[in-house]
Short mmCIF file of C-alpha atoms and ligand atoms in Angstrom, two decimals:
data_model
loop_
_atom_site.label_atom_id
_atom_site.label_comp_id
_atom_site.label_asym_id
_atom_site.label_seq_id
_atom_site.Cartn_x
_atom_site.Cartn_y
_atom_site.Cartn_z
CA MET A 1 23.38 11.25 -17.88
CA ASP A 2 27.11 11.91 -18.58
CA THR A 3 29.01 9.78 -21.13
CA ASN A 4 30.71 7.49 -18.60
CA ARG A 5 27.41 6.70 -16.90
CA GLU A 6 25.73 6.20 -20.27
CA LYS A 7 28.53 3.79 -21.27
CA LEU A 8 28.22 1.83 -18.03
CA LYS A 9 24.44 1.71 -18.43
CA ASN A 10 24.81 0.18 -21.90
CA GLU A 11 27.33 -2.38 -20.58
CA LEU A 12 24.96 -3.39 -17.78
CA LEU A 13 22.08 -3.58 -20.24
CA ASP A 14 24.14 -5.93 -22.44
CA ARG A 15 24.92 -8.14 -19.44
CA LEU A 16 21.31 -8.24 -18.20
CA ASP A 17 20.15 -11.85 -17.87
CA GLN A 18 16.57 -11.91 -19.14
CA GLU A 19 16.14 -15.43 -17.70
CA ASN A 20 16.87 -14.21 -14.20
CA MET A 21 14.96 -10.96 -13.85
CA PRO A 22 13.47 -10.12 -10.47
CA ALA A 23 9.74 -10.46 -11.12
CA HIS A 24 8.83 -8.11 -8.27
CA ILE A 25 11.00 -5.20 -7.13
CA GLY A 26 10.15 -3.19 -4.02
CA ILE A 27 11.72 0.24 -3.60
CA ILE A 28 12.00 2.23 -0.38
CA MET A 29 12.47 5.70 -1.85
CA ASP A 30 14.49 7.34 0.92
CA GLY A 31 16.62 10.46 1.15
CA ASN A 32 14.45 13.21 -0.34
CA GLY A 33 14.92 15.36 2.75
CA ARG A 34 18.71 15.01 2.83
CA TRP A 35 18.91 15.64 -0.92
CA ALA A 36 17.08 18.93 -0.44
CA LYS A 37 18.96 19.94 2.73
CA SER A 38 22.32 19.53 1.02
CA ARG A 39 21.14 22.04 -1.59
CA GLY A 40 19.71 24.51 0.93
CA LYS A 41 16.15 23.70 -0.20
CA THR A 42 13.03 22.69 1.71
CA ARG A 43 12.08 19.08 2.40
CA ILE A 44 9.02 19.58 0.17
CA HIS A 45 11.35 20.47 -2.70
CA GLY A 46 13.13 17.15 -2.08
CA HIS A 47 9.83 15.27 -2.30
CA GLN A 48 8.98 17.10 -5.54
CA GLU A 49 12.28 15.99 -7.04
CA GLY A 50 11.68 12.49 -5.69
CA ALA A 51 8.26 12.41 -7.35
CA ARG A 52 9.87 13.46 -10.65
CA ARG A 53 12.20 10.45 -10.47
CA VAL A 54 9.38 7.94 -10.33
CA LYS A 55 8.33 8.29 -13.96
CA GLY A 56 11.68 7.36 -15.55
CA VAL A 57 12.37 4.47 -13.18
CA VAL A 58 8.92 2.92 -13.75
CA ARG A 59 9.13 3.31 -17.52
CA PHE A 60 12.62 1.79 -17.62
CA ALA A 61 11.63 -1.13 -15.36
CA ASN A 62 8.75 -1.86 -17.73
CA ASP A 63 11.06 -1.63 -20.78
CA ILE A 64 13.55 -4.15 -19.39
CA GLY A 65 10.89 -6.69 -18.46
CA VAL A 66 10.27 -6.26 -14.72
CA ARG A 67 6.73 -7.55 -14.04
CA HIS A 68 5.86 -5.82 -10.76
CA ILE A 69 7.24 -2.79 -8.93
CA SER A 70 6.11 -1.63 -5.48
CA LEU A 71 7.00 1.92 -4.48
CA TYR A 72 6.88 2.85 -0.79
CA ALA A 73 5.46 6.36 -1.15
CA PHE A 74 3.80 6.83 2.26
CA SER A 75 3.89 4.49 5.24
CA VAL A 76 1.34 4.13 8.04
CA GLU A 77 4.01 5.71 10.24
CA ASN A 78 4.44 8.77 7.97
CA TRP A 79 1.25 10.40 9.36
CA ALA A 80 3.45 11.38 12.33
CA ARG A 81 5.40 13.88 10.16
CA PRO A 82 4.55 17.61 10.35
CA SER A 83 1.09 18.14 8.86
CA PHE A 84 2.31 20.43 6.06
CA GLU A 85 4.69 17.68 4.91
CA VAL A 86 1.92 15.06 5.01
CA SER A 87 -0.35 17.36 2.96
CA ALA A 88 2.42 18.07 0.46
CA LEU A 89 3.12 14.34 0.01
CA MET A 90 -0.58 13.60 -0.51
CA ARG A 91 -0.83 16.42 -3.07
CA LEU A 92 2.23 15.06 -4.93
CA ILE A 93 0.84 11.53 -4.94
CA ARG A 94 -2.56 12.67 -6.22
CA ALA A 95 -0.94 14.86 -8.88
CA TYR A 96 1.28 11.97 -9.96
CA ILE A 97 -1.68 9.61 -10.36
CA ILE A 98 -3.57 12.12 -12.52
CA ARG A 99 -0.61 13.46 -14.51
CA GLU A 100 0.94 10.11 -15.43
CA ARG A 101 -2.30 8.21 -16.10
CA ASN A 102 -2.33 8.44 -19.88
CA ALA A 103 1.41 7.94 -20.30
CA LEU A 104 1.39 4.82 -18.09
CA HIS A 105 -1.60 3.48 -19.96
CA ALA A 106 0.11 4.10 -23.31
CA GLU A 107 3.14 2.17 -22.02
CA GLY A 108 0.93 -0.81 -21.15
CA VAL A 109 1.39 -0.50 -17.38
CA LYS A 110 -1.17 -1.70 -14.79
CA PHE A 111 -1.76 0.43 -11.70
CA ARG A 112 -2.99 -0.10 -8.16
CA LEU A 113 -2.76 1.29 -4.65
CA LEU A 114 -1.59 -0.91 -1.81
CA GLY A 115 -2.36 0.10 1.75
CA ARG A 116 -5.16 0.95 4.18
CA MET A 117 -7.52 2.64 1.77
CA GLU A 118 -10.18 3.63 4.30
CA GLU A 119 -7.89 6.22 5.92
CA LEU A 120 -6.99 7.97 2.66
CA ALA A 121 -8.71 11.04 1.20
CA PRO A 122 -11.64 9.94 -1.02
CA GLU A 123 -10.19 11.99 -3.90
CA ILE A 124 -6.98 9.92 -3.93
CA ILE A 125 -8.96 6.69 -3.89
CA LYS A 126 -11.21 7.97 -6.66
CA GLN A 127 -8.28 8.94 -8.89
CA ALA A 128 -6.49 5.67 -8.19
CA ASN A 129 -9.61 3.68 -9.03
CA ILE A 130 -9.91 5.48 -12.37
CA SER A 131 -6.32 4.49 -13.20
CA THR A 132 -6.74 0.90 -11.99
CA GLU A 133 -9.88 0.43 -14.07
CA LEU A 134 -8.39 2.07 -17.17
CA MET A 135 -5.24 -0.05 -17.09
CA LYS A 136 -6.53 -3.35 -15.73
CA ASN A 137 -6.13 -5.28 -19.00
CA ASN A 138 -2.70 -3.89 -19.88
CA PRO A 139 0.00 -6.47 -20.51
CA GLY A 140 2.98 -4.69 -18.95
CA LEU A 141 4.49 -4.09 -15.54
CA SER A 142 2.13 -3.61 -12.61
CA LEU A 143 2.90 -0.47 -10.63
CA ASN A 144 1.88 -0.82 -6.99
CA LEU A 145 1.88 2.52 -5.24
CA CYS A 146 2.11 1.79 -1.52
CA ILE A 147 0.32 4.55 0.35
CA ASN A 148 -0.71 4.37 3.99
CA TYR A 149 1.03 1.01 3.75
CA GLY A 150 2.61 -0.97 6.55
CA GLY A 151 3.70 -4.60 6.44
CA ARG A 152 2.33 -5.28 9.92
CA ALA A 153 -0.92 -3.45 9.12
CA GLU A 154 -1.30 -5.61 6.01
CA ILE A 155 -0.97 -8.79 8.08
CA VAL A 156 -3.33 -7.46 10.79
CA ASP A 157 -5.90 -6.59 8.10
CA ALA A 158 -5.52 -10.05 6.55
CA VAL A 159 -6.11 -11.74 9.93
CA LYS A 160 -9.25 -9.65 10.50
CA LYS A 161 -10.61 -10.68 7.08
CA ILE A 162 -9.74 -14.34 7.74
CA ILE A 163 -11.69 -14.29 11.02
CA ALA A 164 -14.59 -12.39 9.45
CA ALA A 165 -14.76 -15.05 6.72
CA GLY A 166 -15.23 -17.70 9.41
CA HIS A 167 -12.00 -19.66 8.92
CA LYS A 168 -11.03 -22.15 11.65
CA PRO A 169 -7.51 -22.56 13.15
CA GLN A 170 -6.97 -25.73 11.11
CA ASP A 171 -7.58 -23.70 7.89
CA ILE A 172 -4.68 -21.36 8.59
CA SER A 173 -1.73 -21.81 6.25
CA GLU A 174 0.78 -19.57 4.50
CA GLU A 175 -1.27 -19.86 1.31
CA LEU A 176 -4.44 -18.78 3.12
CA ILE A 177 -2.76 -15.74 4.68
CA SER A 178 -1.23 -14.81 1.30
CA SER A 179 -4.68 -14.95 -0.25
CA TYR A 180 -5.94 -12.27 2.19
CA LEU A 181 -3.14 -9.74 1.66
CA TYR A 182 -3.94 -6.43 -0.05
CA CYS A 183 -3.45 -7.66 -3.57
CA PRO A 184 -3.41 -11.46 -3.45
CA GLU A 185 -2.20 -11.98 -7.01
CA LEU A 186 1.00 -9.99 -6.36
CA PRO A 187 3.99 -12.38 -6.10
CA ASP A 188 6.71 -12.32 -3.43
CA VAL A 189 9.24 -9.50 -3.60
CA ASP A 190 12.48 -10.77 -5.20
CA LEU A 191 14.56 -7.64 -4.82
CA MET A 192 14.09 -4.92 -2.21
CA ILE A 193 16.02 -1.71 -2.83
CA ARG A 194 16.51 1.07 -0.28
CA THR A 195 18.17 4.31 -1.23
CA SER A 196 20.00 6.82 1.00
CA GLY A 197 22.31 4.44 2.87
CA GLU A 198 19.84 3.40 5.57
CA MET A 199 19.97 -0.34 6.11
CA ARG A 200 16.56 -1.43 7.27
CA THR A 201 13.32 -2.44 5.61
CA SER A 202 11.02 -0.23 7.73
CA ASN A 203 7.88 -2.37 7.73
CA PHE A 204 7.78 -2.68 3.92
CA HIS A 205 6.37 -5.89 2.43
CA LEU A 206 6.96 -7.94 5.60
CA TRP A 207 5.16 -11.01 4.32
CA ARG A 208 6.02 -10.96 0.62
CA GLY A 209 9.56 -9.80 1.33
CA ALA A 210 10.44 -12.81 3.50
CA TYR A 211 12.98 -14.04 0.93
CA ALA A 212 13.73 -10.77 -0.85
CA GLU A 213 17.32 -10.03 -1.74
CA LEU A 214 18.19 -6.73 -0.04
CA TYR A 215 20.09 -4.01 -1.87
CA PHE A 216 21.15 -0.85 -0.07
CA THR A 217 22.69 2.06 -1.94
CA PRO A 218 23.96 5.40 -0.62
CA VAL A 219 22.38 7.17 -3.59
CA LEU A 220 19.57 9.48 -2.46
CA TRP A 221 16.20 8.83 -4.11
CA PRO A 222 16.11 12.04 -6.23
CA ASP A 223 19.42 10.88 -7.80
CA PHE A 224 18.30 7.30 -8.43
CA ASP A 225 18.08 6.61 -12.16
CA GLU A 226 18.13 3.86 -14.79
CA LEU A 227 21.81 3.10 -14.20
CA GLU A 228 21.23 2.71 -10.45
CA LEU A 229 18.35 0.32 -11.11
CA LEU A 230 20.55 -1.74 -13.43
CA LYS A 231 23.29 -1.90 -10.76
CA ALA A 232 20.74 -3.24 -8.27
CA ILE A 233 19.47 -5.85 -10.74
CA GLU A 234 23.01 -6.93 -11.63
CA THR A 235 23.78 -7.42 -7.93
CA TYR A 236 20.59 -9.46 -7.62
CA GLN A 237 21.54 -11.60 -10.61
CA ASN A 238 24.92 -12.37 -9.03
CA ARG A 239 23.39 -13.60 -5.78
CA GLU A 240 22.65 -17.23 -5.09
CA ARG A 241 19.09 -17.64 -3.83
CA ARG A 242 18.95 -20.88 -1.90
CA PHE A 243 15.56 -20.68 -0.14
CA GLY A 244 16.85 -22.89 2.67
CA LYS A 245 18.63 -25.40 0.42
CA ILE A 246 22.37 -25.81 -0.15
CA SER A 247 24.21 -24.73 -3.31
CA GLU A 248 24.58 -28.28 -4.61
CA GLN A 249 20.82 -28.76 -4.62
CA LEU A 250 20.13 -25.80 -6.88
C1 FPP B 1 11.56 9.28 2.40
O1 FPP B 1 12.48 10.35 2.32
C2 FPP B 1 10.53 9.50 1.42
C3 FPP B 1 9.21 9.51 1.71
C4 FPP B 1 8.67 9.32 3.06
C5 FPP B 1 8.22 9.77 0.67
C6 FPP B 1 8.51 9.23 -0.68
C7 FPP B 1 7.80 10.07 -1.62
C8 FPP B 1 8.18 10.42 -2.87
C9 FPP B 1 9.37 9.86 -3.52
C10 FPP B 1 7.43 11.43 -3.65
C11 FPP B 1 6.00 11.11 -3.90
C12 FPP B 1 5.80 9.82 -4.56
C13 FPP B 1 5.12 9.61 -5.71
C14 FPP B 1 4.92 8.25 -6.18
C15 FPP B 1 4.59 10.69 -6.52
P1 FPP B 1 12.72 11.24 3.62
O2 FPP B 1 11.80 12.39 3.55
O3 FPP B 1 12.55 10.42 4.85
O4 FPP B 1 14.20 11.68 3.42
P2 FPP B 1 15.26 11.95 4.58
O5 FPP B 1 15.44 10.65 5.33
O6 FPP B 1 16.49 12.35 3.83
O7 FPP B 1 14.71 13.05 5.43
#
């Protein structure tokens, strides 16, 4: 990081309001392909650089007191990409889970996968389960890697489980549906970040993101760093979250 960016990062760190941290940040890591294209490299190279970015951002989020981070690494719609790109993404995700396991554990992070597990390669599930089990009692940030994830799919899966459990129409409430989502203890998303300038949420955390503050940045994911995360959190801290009320009631 150059000196000006380092200086700005320290200023933002000083201004960080520990009483008003987003407890759960969701990140749509977009722009790997464009990052690579602009350098004359392959899309896979862009994903490799994107995967490299994850480590620093997760560690920094943990250091500054974020409790939960959800990373949109592969959506239910991403299976439609060319098969070599799908395979490369799955290889990167598996390698990340294995490579970062001990470091994440040492940092006190918890780990889990969020998504439709039954359609994933057994090896990815196996490696993820090893990490989840190893880190389950850690006190720090929980890292939720969203793979084969879709917000609508999550709600559909919750409804199926609700019916299978024999609930009646009069049982249905927001609390009940929340309790059947992929990881029921995960709180609502407070801040949803999307890189690369696209301004949509693309089926990410539909239910838990109902009241998320949205932050869109033109920065491409492989360039997203600690300073960019701090900028997003500062923007969040300057917003007024009213949850349907008026300012005077807050
Ligand atoms: C969107 O960029 C990115 C993805 C679909 C995959 C995100 C994956 C990673 C960051 C790497 C693997 C993740 C981990 C956790 C190891 P895009 O390909 O749609 O970019 P483009 O819109 O510029 O083409």
